[in-house]
XYZ file of C-alpha atoms in Angstrom:
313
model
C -6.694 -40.265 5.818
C -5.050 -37.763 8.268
C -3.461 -34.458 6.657
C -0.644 -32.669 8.134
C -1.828 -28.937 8.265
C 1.958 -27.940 7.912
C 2.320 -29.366 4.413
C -1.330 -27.897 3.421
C 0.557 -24.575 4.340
C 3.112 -25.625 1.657
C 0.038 -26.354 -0.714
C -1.314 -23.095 -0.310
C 1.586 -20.968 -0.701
C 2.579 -23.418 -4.100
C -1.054 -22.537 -5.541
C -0.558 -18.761 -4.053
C 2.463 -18.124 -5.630
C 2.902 -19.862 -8.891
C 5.280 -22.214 -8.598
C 7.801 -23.779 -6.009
C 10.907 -21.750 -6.097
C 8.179 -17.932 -4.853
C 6.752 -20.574 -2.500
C 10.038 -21.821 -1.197
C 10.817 -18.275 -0.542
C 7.989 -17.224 0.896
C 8.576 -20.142 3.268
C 12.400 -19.294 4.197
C 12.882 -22.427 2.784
C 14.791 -24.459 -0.300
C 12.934 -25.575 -3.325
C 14.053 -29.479 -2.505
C 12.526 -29.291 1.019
C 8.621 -27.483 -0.885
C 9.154 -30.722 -3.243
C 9.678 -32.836 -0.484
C 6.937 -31.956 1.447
C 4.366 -31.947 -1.655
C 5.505 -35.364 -2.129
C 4.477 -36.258 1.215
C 1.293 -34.717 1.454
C 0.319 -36.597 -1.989
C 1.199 -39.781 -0.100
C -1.220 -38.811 2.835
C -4.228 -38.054 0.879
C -3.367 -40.917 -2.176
C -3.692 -38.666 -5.394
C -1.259 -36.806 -7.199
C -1.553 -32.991 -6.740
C 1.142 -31.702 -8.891
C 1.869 -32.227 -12.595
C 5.443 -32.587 -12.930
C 5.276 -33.330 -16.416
C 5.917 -29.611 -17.918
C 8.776 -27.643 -17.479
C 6.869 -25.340 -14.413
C 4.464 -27.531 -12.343
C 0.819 -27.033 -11.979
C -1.570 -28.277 -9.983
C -3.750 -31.033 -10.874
C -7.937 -30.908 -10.705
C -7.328 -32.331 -7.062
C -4.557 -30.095 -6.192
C -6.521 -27.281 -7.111
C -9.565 -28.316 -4.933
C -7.175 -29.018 -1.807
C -5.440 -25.704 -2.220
C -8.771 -24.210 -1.602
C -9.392 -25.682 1.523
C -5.748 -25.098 2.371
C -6.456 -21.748 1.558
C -9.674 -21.512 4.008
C -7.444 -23.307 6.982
C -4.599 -20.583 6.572
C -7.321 -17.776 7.132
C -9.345 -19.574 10.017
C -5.680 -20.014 11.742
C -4.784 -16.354 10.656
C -8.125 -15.203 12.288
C -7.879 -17.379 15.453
C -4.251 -15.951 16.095
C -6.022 -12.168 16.270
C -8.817 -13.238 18.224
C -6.651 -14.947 21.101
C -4.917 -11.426 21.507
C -7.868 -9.982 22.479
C -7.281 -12.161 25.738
C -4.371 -10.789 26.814
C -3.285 -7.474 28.499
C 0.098 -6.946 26.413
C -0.658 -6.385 22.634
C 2.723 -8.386 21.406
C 3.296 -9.893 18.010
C 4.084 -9.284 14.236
C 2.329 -7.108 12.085
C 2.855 -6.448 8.263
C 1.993 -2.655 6.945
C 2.778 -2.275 3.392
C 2.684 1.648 2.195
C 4.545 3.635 -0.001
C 7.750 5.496 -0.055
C 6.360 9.018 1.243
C 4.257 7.816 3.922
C 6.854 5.259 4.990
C 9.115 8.536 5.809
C 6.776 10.792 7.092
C 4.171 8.520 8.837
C 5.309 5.076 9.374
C 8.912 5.990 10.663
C 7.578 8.833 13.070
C 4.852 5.987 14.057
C 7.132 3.269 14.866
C 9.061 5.206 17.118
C 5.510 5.741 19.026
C 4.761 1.493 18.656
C 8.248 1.087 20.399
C 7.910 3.143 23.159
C 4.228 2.524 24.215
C 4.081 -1.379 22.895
C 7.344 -2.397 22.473
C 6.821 -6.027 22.384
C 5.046 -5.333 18.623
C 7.006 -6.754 16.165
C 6.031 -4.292 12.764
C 7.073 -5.401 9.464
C 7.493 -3.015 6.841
C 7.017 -3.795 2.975
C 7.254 -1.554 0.386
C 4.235 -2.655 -1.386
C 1.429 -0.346 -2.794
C -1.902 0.494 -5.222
C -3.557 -3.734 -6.170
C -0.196 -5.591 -5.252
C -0.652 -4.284 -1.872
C -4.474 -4.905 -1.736
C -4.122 -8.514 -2.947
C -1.527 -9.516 -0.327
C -4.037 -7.967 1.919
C -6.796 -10.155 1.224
C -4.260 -13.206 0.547
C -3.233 -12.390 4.247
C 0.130 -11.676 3.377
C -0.130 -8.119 4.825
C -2.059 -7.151 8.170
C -2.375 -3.472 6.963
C -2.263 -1.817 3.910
C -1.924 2.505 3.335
C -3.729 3.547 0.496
C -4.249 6.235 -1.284
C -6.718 7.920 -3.346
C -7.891 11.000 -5.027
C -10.305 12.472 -2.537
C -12.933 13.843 -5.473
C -12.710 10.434 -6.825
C -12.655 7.212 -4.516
C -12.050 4.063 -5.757
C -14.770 1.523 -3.966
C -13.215 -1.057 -1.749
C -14.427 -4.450 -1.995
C -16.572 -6.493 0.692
C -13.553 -8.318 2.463
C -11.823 -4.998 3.177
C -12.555 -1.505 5.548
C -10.752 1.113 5.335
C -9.701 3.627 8.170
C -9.139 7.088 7.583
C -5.611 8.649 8.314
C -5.081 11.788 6.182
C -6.478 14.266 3.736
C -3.168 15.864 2.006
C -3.852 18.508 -0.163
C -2.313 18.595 -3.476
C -0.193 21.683 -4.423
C 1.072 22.941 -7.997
C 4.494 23.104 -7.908
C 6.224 25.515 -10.535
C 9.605 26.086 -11.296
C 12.038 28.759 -9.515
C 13.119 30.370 -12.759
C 9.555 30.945 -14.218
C 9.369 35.272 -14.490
C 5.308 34.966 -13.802
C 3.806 32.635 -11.295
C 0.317 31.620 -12.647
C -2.966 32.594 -10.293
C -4.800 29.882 -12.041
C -5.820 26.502 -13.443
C -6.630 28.079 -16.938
C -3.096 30.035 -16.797
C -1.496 26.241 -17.349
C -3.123 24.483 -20.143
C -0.011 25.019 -22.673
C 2.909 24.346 -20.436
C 4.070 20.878 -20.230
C 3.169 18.985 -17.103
C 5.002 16.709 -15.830
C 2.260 13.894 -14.605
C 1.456 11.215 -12.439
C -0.048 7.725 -14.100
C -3.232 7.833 -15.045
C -4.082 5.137 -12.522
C -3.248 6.786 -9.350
C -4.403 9.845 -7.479
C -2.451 12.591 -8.629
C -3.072 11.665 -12.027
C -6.685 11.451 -11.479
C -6.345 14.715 -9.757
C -5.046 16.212 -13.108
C -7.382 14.691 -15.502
C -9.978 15.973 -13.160
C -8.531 19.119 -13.243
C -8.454 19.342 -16.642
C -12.002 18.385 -17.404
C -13.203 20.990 -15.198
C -11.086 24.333 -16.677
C -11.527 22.450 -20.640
C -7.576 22.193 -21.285
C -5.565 18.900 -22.253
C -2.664 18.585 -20.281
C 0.537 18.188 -22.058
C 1.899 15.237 -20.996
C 5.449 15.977 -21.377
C 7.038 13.430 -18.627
C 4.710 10.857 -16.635
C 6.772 10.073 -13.431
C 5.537 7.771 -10.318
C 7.537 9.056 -7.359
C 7.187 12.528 -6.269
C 11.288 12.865 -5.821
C 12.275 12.524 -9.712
C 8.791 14.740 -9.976
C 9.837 17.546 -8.084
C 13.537 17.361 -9.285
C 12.005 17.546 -13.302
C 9.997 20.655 -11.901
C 13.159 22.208 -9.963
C 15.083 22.194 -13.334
C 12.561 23.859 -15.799
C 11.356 21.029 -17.276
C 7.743 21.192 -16.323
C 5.025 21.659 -13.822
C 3.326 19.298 -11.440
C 0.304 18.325 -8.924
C 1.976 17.096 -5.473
C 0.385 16.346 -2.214
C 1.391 18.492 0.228
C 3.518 15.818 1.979
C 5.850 15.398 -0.598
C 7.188 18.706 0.041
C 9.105 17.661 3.116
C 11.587 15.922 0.377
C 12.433 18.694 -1.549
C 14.547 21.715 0.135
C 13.098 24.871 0.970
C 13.190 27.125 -2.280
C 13.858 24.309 -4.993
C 10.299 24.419 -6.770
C 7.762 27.261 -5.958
C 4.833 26.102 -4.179
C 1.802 28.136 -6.135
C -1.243 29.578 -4.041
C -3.714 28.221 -6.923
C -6.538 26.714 -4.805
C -9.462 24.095 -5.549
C -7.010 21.319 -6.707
C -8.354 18.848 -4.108
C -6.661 16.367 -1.528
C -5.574 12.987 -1.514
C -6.945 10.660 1.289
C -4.615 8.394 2.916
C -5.924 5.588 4.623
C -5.394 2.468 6.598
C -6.603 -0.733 4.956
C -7.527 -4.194 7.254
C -9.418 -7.082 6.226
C -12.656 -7.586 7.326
C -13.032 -9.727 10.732
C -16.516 -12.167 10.864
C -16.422 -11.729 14.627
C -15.799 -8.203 14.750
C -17.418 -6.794 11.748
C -14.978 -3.736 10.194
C -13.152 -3.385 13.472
C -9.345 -3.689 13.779
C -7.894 -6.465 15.493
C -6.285 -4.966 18.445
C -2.426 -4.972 17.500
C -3.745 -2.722 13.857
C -6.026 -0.767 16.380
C -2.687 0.826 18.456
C -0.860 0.921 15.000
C -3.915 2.865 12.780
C -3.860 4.781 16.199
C 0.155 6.120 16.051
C -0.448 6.403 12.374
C -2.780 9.468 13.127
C -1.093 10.598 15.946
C 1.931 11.234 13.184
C -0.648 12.475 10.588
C -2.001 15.306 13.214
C 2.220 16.639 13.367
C 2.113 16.849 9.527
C 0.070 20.308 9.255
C 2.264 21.961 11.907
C 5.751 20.461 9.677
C 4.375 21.503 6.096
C 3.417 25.101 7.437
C 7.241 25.406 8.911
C 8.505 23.603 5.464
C 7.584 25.582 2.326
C 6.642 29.478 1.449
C 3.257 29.482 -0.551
C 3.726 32.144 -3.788
């Protein structure tokens, strides 16, 4: 029995994704040609793999066990690939980050202008890809690096086949709007005005319920919004107050929202996220080594930008 390591490839991504037509995609290629080379790979090994008898296929006992060696022979390639550029002078090559919209603009883009000029034959790959999606397609090896972030007073654990490199602590501001007569000193001065909050399951919403449980108020919940733009406009036009890190105030213009000089709120922590290497423990691989390195090199001009962006009342 010999098994093409292409078409295990095409097993993999089937089982990865759910189905042909994500797997085709994944691929750059057309459902037919996925089909096609499922068919083949059934014909090497002599069982059927696939159970075309339902509407969506699934995989069949032995299909499942072959996708998990398939599985194992796409990370051992993945992780020979890194170690062979360890051998050579020029760091070269593709990398996937995924991160989020704010650090995308304010660290990635000032980043890759630093990758192109120092190592210009890395190839970086952005995604927009964040919070468990991101994680998963780091550990599925879909993504070299991931940026994460997380409330600072509460980290979330990372698991065994992940590391995590620090980049950033951005401290979270209160954000009030221009027409308010009286700019509150305090926590306690805003547990009846209507907030306008981050979900629960990310930082800045931990940063409020934290908040919260420390001063004994319940934050009225009055709009919960994910991305700090539609945040900070909701605050700008009276319609509630808000917990930003301090790096979402290079989006809004000077003067729009008041910037409060309420302290103790905490930070965020942004980090860089790699998988775990067996030969070189929680070490980067050296093409996310030069790119976790620009990414702190544009972290270190954020303090300098944020003093120069916004008045603190």
């Amino acid at each position: 029995m010999e098994i093409d390591p292409r078409r295990l490839r095409v097993l993999h991504e089937v089982a990865r994704r759910g189905g042909v037509v994500r797997a085709a995609e994944a691929l750059h290629l057309t459902a037919s040609a996925v089909s096609q080379q499922l068919a083949l790979l059934e014909r090497e090994v002599g069982l059927a793999l696939v159970d075309r008898s339902q509407r969506r296929i699934a995989l069949t006992p032995a299909g499942r066990v072959l996708a998990g060696y398939a599985e194992r022979v796409e990370e051992e390639l993945t992780e020979a690939k890194r170690e062979l550029t360890r051998f050579s002078e020029l760091l070269a090559g593709p990398v996937s980050i995924a991160a989020f919209p704010t650090v995308i603009r304010h660290l990635l883009v000032p980043a890759l202008g630093t990758l192109a000029e120092r190592h210009p034959e890395i190839r970086p790959r952005i995604h927009e890809l964040y919070g468990p999606p991101a994680l998963q397609e780091l550990r599925l090896g879909g993504i070299d690096l991931a940026i994460t972030e997380q409330d600072a007073d509460k980290p979330v654990p990372v698991r065994p086949s992940i590391v995590s490199h620090p980049l950033h602590v951005d401290e979270y501001r209160i954000v009030v709007p221009p027409s308010w007569a009286e700019i509150p000193r305090g926590v306690a001065e805003l547990g009846g005005v209507p907030w306008v909050a981050g979900p629960a399951d990310q930082a800045c919403g931990h940063a409020l319920e934290r908040l919260a449980a420390l001063y004994g108020f319940t934050p009225h919940r009055a709009h919960v919004i994910e991305e700090f733009p539609p945040t900070l406009a909701l605050v700008a036009a009276g319609h509630g107050v808000a917990i930003v890190p301090s790096l979402a105030l290079l989006d809004v213009p000077a003067g729009e929202v008041v910037v409060t000089d309420i302290t103790g709120v905490g930070a965020r922590r942004l980090d860089a996220v790699t998988r775990v290497s067996r030969t070189r423990s929680g070490e980067p691989g050296p093409v996310q080594a030069v790119v976790i390195a620009a990414l702190r090199e544009a972290a270190e001009g954020l303090v300098a930008r944020l003093g120069e962006r916004y008045e603190v009342r």
